[in-house]
Tab-separated table of C-alpha atoms in Angstrom:
chain	number	residue	atom	x	y	z
A	1	MET	CA	38.217	136.392	65.531
A	2	ASN	CA	36.362	134.577	68.289
A	3	SER	CA	34.503	131.762	66.517
A	4	LYS	CA	31.355	132.466	68.549
A	5	ILE	CA	30.957	136.079	67.349
A	6	PRO	CA	28.646	135.141	64.418
A	7	GLU	CA	26.527	133.086	66.844
A	8	PHE	CA	26.358	136.017	69.295
A	9	ARG	CA	25.324	138.348	66.477
A	10	GLU	CA	22.550	136.004	65.425
A	11	LYS	CA	21.208	135.662	68.978
A	12	LEU	CA	21.358	139.400	69.598
A	13	GLN	CA	19.656	140.247	66.332
A	14	LYS	CA	16.710	138.074	67.394
A	15	LYS	CA	16.548	139.458	70.965
A	16	LEU	CA	17.185	143.184	70.502
A	17	ASN	CA	15.374	145.852	68.544
A	18	PRO	CA	17.269	146.973	65.404
A	19	GLY	CA	18.597	150.173	66.984
A	20	ARG	CA	19.933	148.374	70.064
A	21	TYR	CA	21.453	145.656	67.878
A	22	GLU	CA	23.259	148.266	65.760
A	23	HIS	CA	24.437	149.986	68.959
A	24	SER	CA	25.861	146.665	70.191
A	25	LEU	CA	27.766	146.153	66.939
A	26	SER	CA	29.088	149.705	67.091
A	27	VAL	CA	30.207	149.315	70.720
A	28	ALA	CA	31.963	146.053	69.781
A	29	PHE	CA	33.852	147.792	66.952
A	30	THR	CA	34.757	150.695	69.243
A	31	CYS	CA	35.996	148.228	71.869
A	32	ILE	CA	38.177	146.606	69.211
A	33	CYS	CA	39.711	149.988	68.327
A	34	LEU	CA	40.360	150.882	71.960
A	35	ALA	CA	41.789	147.400	72.621
A	36	MET	CA	44.225	147.852	69.749
A	37	ARG	CA	45.212	151.265	71.083
A	38	TYR	CA	45.751	150.093	74.677
A	39	GLY	CA	47.150	146.618	74.036
A	40	TYR	CA	44.185	144.581	75.262
A	41	PRO	CA	43.164	141.255	73.617
A	42	ILE	CA	40.884	142.163	70.726
A	43	ASP	CA	38.643	139.074	70.947
A	44	GLN	CA	37.769	139.697	74.597
A	45	ALA	CA	37.045	143.358	73.913
A	46	GLU	CA	34.838	142.498	70.941
A	47	VAL	CA	32.814	139.952	72.926
A	48	ALA	CA	32.328	142.374	75.828
A	49	GLY	CA	31.176	145.101	73.451
A	50	MET	CA	28.908	142.776	71.523
A	51	LEU	CA	27.179	141.366	74.609
A	52	HIS	CA	27.133	144.405	76.911
A	53	ASP	CA	23.427	145.083	76.269
A	54	CYS	CA	22.285	141.474	75.785
A	55	ALA	CA	19.637	141.971	78.510
A	56	LYS	CA	18.230	145.161	76.958
A	57	GLY	CA	15.523	143.168	75.213
A	58	TYR	CA	13.689	142.972	78.548
A	59	ASP	CA	11.809	145.747	80.321
A	60	ASN	CA	12.892	146.858	83.805
A	61	ASP	CA	10.211	144.891	85.671
A	62	THR	CA	11.141	141.693	83.843
A	63	ILE	CA	14.839	142.245	84.575
A	64	ILE	CA	14.052	142.728	88.275
A	65	ARG	CA	12.001	139.518	88.320
A	66	HIS	CA	14.769	137.598	86.522
A	67	CYS	CA	17.408	138.957	88.912
A	68	GLU	CA	15.318	137.934	91.925
A	69	LYS	CA	14.675	134.485	90.452
A	70	LYS	CA	18.384	133.950	89.655
A	71	GLY	CA	19.568	135.231	93.041
A	72	ILE	CA	21.295	138.292	91.567
A	73	GLU	CA	21.627	140.902	94.312
A	74	ILE	CA	19.588	144.064	93.750
A	75	THR	CA	20.261	147.080	95.933
A	76	GLU	CA	17.525	149.490	96.995
A	77	ASP	CA	19.194	152.125	94.841
A	78	GLU	CA	19.075	149.834	91.802
A	79	ARG	CA	15.361	149.419	92.402
A	80	LYS	CA	15.070	153.233	92.262
A	81	ALA	CA	16.990	153.339	88.960
A	82	PRO	CA	16.300	149.920	87.432
A	83	ALA	CA	17.701	150.895	84.025
A	84	VAL	CA	21.191	150.121	85.368
A	85	LEU	CA	20.221	146.524	86.201
A	86	HIS	CA	20.454	145.296	82.611
A	87	ALA	CA	24.225	145.274	83.194
A	88	LYS	CA	24.113	142.826	86.106
A	89	TYR	CA	21.506	140.655	84.460
A	90	GLY	CA	23.415	140.829	81.172
A	91	ALA	CA	26.544	139.503	82.881
A	92	TRP	CA	24.501	136.536	84.124
A	93	LEU	CA	22.788	136.042	80.749
A	94	ALA	CA	25.917	136.418	78.556
A	95	TYR	CA	25.556	133.309	76.356
A	96	ASP	CA	27.902	130.808	77.996
A	97	ILE	CA	30.720	133.293	78.522
A	98	HIS	CA	32.893	132.207	81.441
A	99	ASP	CA	35.666	134.792	81.071
A	100	GLN	CA	35.411	136.752	84.324
A	101	GLU	CA	36.953	139.908	82.848
A	102	ILE	CA	34.253	140.023	80.171
A	103	LEU	CA	31.493	139.356	82.697
A	104	ASP	CA	32.842	142.004	85.081
A	105	ALA	CA	33.022	144.577	82.280
A	106	ILE	CA	29.428	143.866	81.260
A	107	ALA	CA	28.275	144.033	84.896
A	108	CYS	CA	29.746	147.507	85.494
A	109	HIS	CA	29.223	149.166	82.118
A	110	THR	CA	26.309	151.315	83.339
A	111	THR	CA	27.697	152.709	86.595
A	112	GLY	CA	31.395	151.956	86.516
A	113	LYS	CA	33.156	150.931	89.713
A	114	PRO	CA	36.252	152.029	91.606
A	115	ALA	CA	39.542	150.532	90.403
A	116	MET	CA	38.194	149.370	87.056
A	117	GLY	CA	40.295	146.980	85.009
A	118	LEU	CA	41.335	147.812	81.463
A	119	LEU	CA	38.451	145.952	79.819
A	120	ASP	CA	35.975	147.597	82.231
A	121	LYS	CA	37.264	151.005	81.123
A	122	ILE	CA	37.323	150.104	77.435
A	123	LEU	CA	33.690	148.968	77.495
A	124	TYR	CA	32.464	151.859	79.648
A	125	VAL	CA	34.100	154.417	77.356
A	126	ALA	CA	33.155	152.608	74.114
A	127	ASP	CA	29.501	152.525	75.147
A	128	TYR	CA	29.614	156.304	75.515
A	129	ILE	CA	31.611	157.241	72.403
A	130	GLU	CA	30.426	154.727	69.804
A	131	ALA	CA	29.759	156.243	66.381
A	132	ARG	CA	25.953	156.268	66.583
A	133	ARG	CA	25.892	158.330	69.775
A	134	ASP	CA	25.258	162.011	69.168
A	135	LYS	CA	23.566	163.542	72.204
A	136	ALA	CA	26.381	164.051	74.721
A	137	GLU	CA	27.985	167.435	75.056
A	138	ASP	CA	31.639	167.604	73.929
A	139	LEU	CA	31.420	164.160	72.320
A	140	PRO	CA	34.111	164.888	69.677
A	141	VAL	CA	36.501	165.940	72.446
A	142	ILE	CA	35.759	162.812	74.506
A	143	ARG	CA	36.184	160.597	71.440
A	144	ARG	CA	39.631	162.021	70.746
A	145	LEU	CA	40.565	161.869	74.422
A	146	ALA	CA	39.576	158.174	74.598
A	147	PHE	CA	42.480	157.352	72.284
A	148	GLU	CA	44.922	159.659	74.066
A	149	ASP	CA	44.201	159.033	77.769
A	150	LEU	CA	41.604	156.405	78.636
A	151	ASP	CA	41.527	157.296	82.339
A	152	GLU	CA	40.941	160.977	81.620
A	153	ALA	CA	38.188	160.086	79.142
A	154	LEU	CA	36.589	157.864	81.779
A	155	TYR	CA	36.756	160.673	84.330
A	156	GLN	CA	35.288	163.210	81.901
A	157	ILE	CA	32.429	160.843	81.021
A	158	LEU	CA	31.635	160.228	84.696
A	159	GLU	CA	31.712	163.955	85.459
A	160	GLY	CA	29.527	164.762	82.445
A	161	THR	CA	27.052	162.032	83.361
A	162	LEU	CA	26.733	163.291	86.943
A	163	ASN	CA	26.329	166.894	85.762
A	164	TYR	CA	23.678	165.869	83.232
A	165	LEU	CA	21.704	163.755	85.709
A	166	GLY	CA	22.004	166.499	88.325
A	167	SER	CA	20.676	169.133	85.919
A	168	LYS	CA	17.650	166.908	85.225
A	169	GLY	CA	17.049	166.157	88.911
A	170	ALA	CA	17.375	162.467	88.074
A	171	PHE	CA	18.324	159.792	90.571
A	172	VAL	CA	22.014	158.899	90.465
A	173	ASP	CA	23.006	155.362	91.366
A	174	PRO	CA	25.515	155.678	94.236
A	175	MET	CA	27.987	153.432	92.425
A	176	THR	CA	28.339	156.061	89.706
A	177	ARG	CA	29.096	158.687	92.355
A	178	LYS	CA	31.508	156.327	94.120
A	179	THR	CA	33.273	155.620	90.818
A	180	TYR	CA	33.532	159.317	90.031
A	181	ASP	CA	34.914	160.080	93.503
A	182	TYR	CA	37.496	157.302	93.135
A	183	TYR	CA	38.742	158.573	89.783
A	184	LYS	CA	38.663	162.182	90.956
A	185	GLN	CA	40.966	161.174	93.807
A	186	GLN	CA	43.216	159.270	91.391
A	187	ARG	CA	43.373	162.320	89.185
A	188	LYS	CA	44.294	164.571	92.113
A	189	GLY	CA	47.029	162.132	93.104
A	190	GLU	CA	48.540	162.331	89.627
A	191	THR	CA	48.510	166.124	89.573
A	192	ASN	CA	50.163	166.323	93.002
A	193	VAL	CA	53.138	164.181	91.967
């Protein structure tokens, strides 16, 4: 176990509301399970899961101000959907973590990105399937799929997210669409082989 995990837990428990703290623990445990399944280092996966929402203790306006002050790039689209910005700010804030894979996974856990690395995928999927989640359609199917085919689970989550946001008329960050399009193309390439 990473020796800093107890310290991270303590900091998060002070910064986050109880529900968000419990979600962070659950995502960390889910990341551990997926890391074991896919042969990724467990400690890195646990840290990424634990810290993925470390900036969620701040409201959107505060996150925008902090990003501007720290020189973190904010796109116009992120200003339209500021809820996704906690990922970028969280990667900056992540309690003296210097492991670039962990920081990258935290930074893209809300929108995904084309050509995600294994930890990026593990965190993105774990955030969606963790045990306390219960609102998404077909969640039991996605949970099972996550342990059978991580890329297919990722694709199904992206597609479901876009369909849900579209049905609500909600703004979709273009990076989510770009990520979906990338993995849709990858999926087509596999079926044409």
